[in-house]
Amino acid sequence: MATVSSFESLRFPSRSDLYQFGELFAPLYDASTEEARRQAVAALSRCPQIPDDTALFIARQPIGIAAIFLMGSKAIPDATLMRILRASGPEHAHAIGRRDDLSPAIIEALVGTHQDHASRRTGEDRELALAEAARLEREEQMREELRALVRAATPAAEAPAGLEPATEMHQVLFVRFARGGEIGMLAVTLADALASSQWLSERILLDVSGRQLAETLVALDLPEADSAFILEKIYPHLAAGGAEALLSTLDPAEAILRVESWQRADSYTNGNGLPKAANGDDAQANGQDHHDRSSLTTRQRAAG
């Protein structure tokens, strides 16, 4: 600003000069660009004397502009620094604390301000912790309600071996949670549909390419339109046809085999331990029965 340059050139500004500059600076500052404001504040930081109202005005600006003035200006009286400390946040206090000529009164005020800010942060942290605990409790309640809904919708029968198609309830919940961006609840529903741990469902969702989730949805026999919708909501880069293109590259039979291998690994790691010895009588009978049913399921779904 030309006005700032003219004022800066005055070695000993008169009272009239100070008054006139104080009247002009704020309106000119408000009408200037961000870069012009920074240059003006940097220039005024070198001036040995500026109006008190102008010093207070600059000190109250965002810290990105005010910092150089608060740290280096010799024209800010202690009374103005006190007002700034009472009215501003910790960033402004930190900038004031880096001045070379701090008086004992300002040092004491800085200590008190730091304690006040620390106390406020402690209170805010406590509130955040309580809010997070309440959120986790609500989420756990939703998980229990979800499990109860799925159990109620599933006929009581011996659980078949291998991967089963997602129920209508699962499909509805997949779409609902994807639409709302509720990734945590989507992971819970996916784990329930896979009869796996939530660790597996979260690992699937963490694949940023979206391919693992696409394979899982294909293996669970979701309608293609629903699968594409879910993928687009979870992975924005798959929008505008990307989800349909990804789904078109997947073979249902291969997807089923791959997801079943994930289920087995998850069961060994997070389930009831490793399977029994392969040469055991029960293991042989159960293994042959599992193989027959799984192979039949795979052939039927691949043909469909």
Coordinates of N, CA, C and O in Angstrom, one line a residue, residues 25-26 29-30 37 41 50-71 76 79-89 91-93 95-96:
F25 N -5.8 3.3 7.8 CA -5.2 2.0 7.6 C -6.3 0.9 7.6 O -6.3 0.1 6.6
A26 N -7.2 0.9 8.5 CA -8.2 -0.3 8.5 C -9.0 -0.3 7.3 O -9.1 -1.4 6.7
Y29 N -6.8 -1.6 4.5 CA -6.4 -3.0 4.7 C -7.5 -3.9 4.3 O -7.3 -4.9 3.6
D30 N -8.8 -3.6 4.6 CA -9.9 -4.4 4.3 C -10.1 -4.5 2.8 O -10.6 -5.5 2.2
R37 N -1.8 -7.2 2.1 CA -1.9 -7.2 3.6 C -0.7 -7.7 4.2 O -0.2 -7.1 5.2
V41 N 1.7 -5.4 6.7 CA 2.0 -5.8 8.1 C 3.5 -6.0 8.3 O 4.1 -5.6 9.3
I50 N 3.7 3.2 15.8 CA 2.4 3.2 15.0 C 1.3 3.5 16.0 O 1.5 3.3 17.2
P51 N 0.1 3.9 15.5 CA -1.0 4.1 16.5 C -1.4 2.8 17.2 O -1.3 1.7 16.7
D52 N -1.8 3.0 18.5 CA -2.1 1.8 19.3 C -3.3 1.1 18.7 O -3.3 -0.2 18.7
D53 N -4.3 1.8 18.2 CA -5.5 1.1 17.6 C -5.0 0.3 16.3 O -5.6 -0.8 16.1
T54 N -4.1 0.8 15.6 CA -3.6 0.1 14.4 C -2.9 -1.2 14.9 O -3.0 -2.3 14.3
A55 N -2.1 -1.1 15.9 CA -1.3 -2.2 16.5 C -2.3 -3.3 16.9 O -2.1 -4.5 16.6
L56 N -3.4 -2.9 17.6 CA -4.4 -3.8 18.1 C -5.1 -4.5 16.9 O -5.4 -5.7 16.9
F57 N -5.4 -3.7 15.9 CA -6.1 -4.2 14.7 C -5.3 -5.3 14.0 O -5.8 -6.3 13.7
I58 N -4.0 -5.0 13.8 CA -3.2 -6.0 13.2 C -3.0 -7.2 14.0 O -3.1 -8.4 13.5
A59 N -2.8 -7.1 15.3 CA -2.6 -8.2 16.2 C -3.8 -9.1 16.2 O -3.7 -10.3 16.5
R60 N -5.0 -8.6 15.9 CA -6.2 -9.4 16.0 C -6.5 -10.2 14.6 O -7.4 -10.9 14.5
Q61 N -5.6 -10.0 13.6 CA -5.8 -10.6 12.4 C -5.4 -12.1 12.5 O -4.8 -12.5 13.5
P62 N -5.8 -12.9 11.5 CA -5.4 -14.3 11.5 C -3.9 -14.5 11.8 O -3.1 -13.7 11.3
I63 N -3.5 -15.5 12.4 CA -2.1 -15.7 12.8 C -1.1 -15.7 11.7 O 0.0 -15.3 11.8
G64 N -1.6 -16.2 10.5 CA -0.7 -16.2 9.3 C -0.3 -14.8 8.9 O 0.8 -14.7 8.3
I65 N -1.0 -13.8 9.2 CA -0.7 -12.4 8.9 C -0.1 -11.8 10.1 O 0.9 -11.0 10.0
A66 N -0.7 -12.0 11.3 CA -0.3 -11.2 12.5 C 1.0 -11.7 13.1 O 1.7 -11.0 13.9
A67 N 1.5 -12.9 12.8 CA 2.6 -13.5 13.5 C 3.9 -12.7 13.5 O 4.5 -12.4 14.5
I68 N 4.2 -12.2 12.3 CA 5.5 -11.4 12.1 C 5.4 -10.2 12.9 O 6.4 -9.7 13.5
F69 N 4.2 -9.6 13.0 CA 4.0 -8.3 13.8 C 4.1 -8.6 15.3 O 4.8 -7.9 16.0
L70 N 3.5 -9.7 15.7 CA 3.5 -10.0 17.1 C 4.9 -10.4 17.6 O 5.3 -10.1 18.8
M71 N 5.6 -11.0 16.8 CA 7.0 -11.5 17.2 C 8.0 -10.4 17.1 O 8.9 -10.3 18.0
I76 N 4.4 -2.2 19.9 CA 3.2 -2.7 20.6 C 3.5 -2.5 22.1 O 4.3 -3.2 22.7
A79 N 0.3 -2.9 27.4 CA -1.2 -2.9 27.6 C -1.9 -3.5 26.4 O -2.9 -4.3 26.6
T80 N -1.4 -3.3 25.2 CA -2.0 -3.9 24.0 C -1.7 -5.4 24.0 O -2.6 -6.2 23.6
L81 N -0.5 -5.8 24.3 CA -0.2 -7.2 24.4 C -1.1 -7.9 25.4 O -1.5 -9.1 25.1
M82 N -1.4 -7.3 26.5 CA -2.3 -7.9 27.5 C -3.7 -8.1 26.9 O -4.3 -9.2 27.1
R83 N -4.2 -7.1 26.2 CA -5.5 -7.2 25.6 C -5.5 -8.3 24.5 O -6.5 -9.1 24.4
I84 N -4.4 -8.5 23.8 CA -4.4 -9.5 22.8 C -4.4 -10.9 23.5 O -5.1 -11.8 23.0
L85 N -3.6 -11.1 24.5 CA -3.6 -12.3 25.2 C -4.9 -12.7 25.8 O -5.3 -13.9 25.8
R86 N -5.7 -11.7 26.3 CA -7.0 -12.0 26.8 C -8.0 -12.4 25.8 O -8.9 -13.2 26.0
A87 N -7.8 -11.9 24.6 CA -8.9 -12.0 23.5 C -8.5 -13.1 22.5 O -9.4 -13.5 21.7
S88 N -7.3 -13.5 22.4 CA -6.9 -14.4 21.3 C -6.6 -15.8 21.7 O -6.7 -16.1 22.9
G89 N -6.3 -16.6 20.8 CA -6.0 -18.0 21.1 C -4.6 -18.4 21.3 O -3.7 -17.5 21.4
E91 N -2.3 -19.7 19.4 CA -1.3 -19.4 18.4 C -0.8 -17.9 18.5 O 0.4 -17.7 18.4
H92 N -1.7 -17.0 18.8 CA -1.2 -15.6 19.1 C -0.3 -15.5 20.3 O 0.7 -14.8 20.3
A93 N -0.7 -16.2 21.4 CA 0.1 -16.2 22.6 C 1.5 -16.8 22.3 O 2.5 -16.3 22.8
A95 N 3.1 -16.7 19.5 CA 3.9 -15.7 18.7 C 4.4 -14.6 19.6 O 5.5 -14.2 19.5
I96 N 3.6 -14.1 20.6 CA 4.0 -13.1 21.5 C 5.1 -13.7 22.4 O 6.1 -13.0 22.7

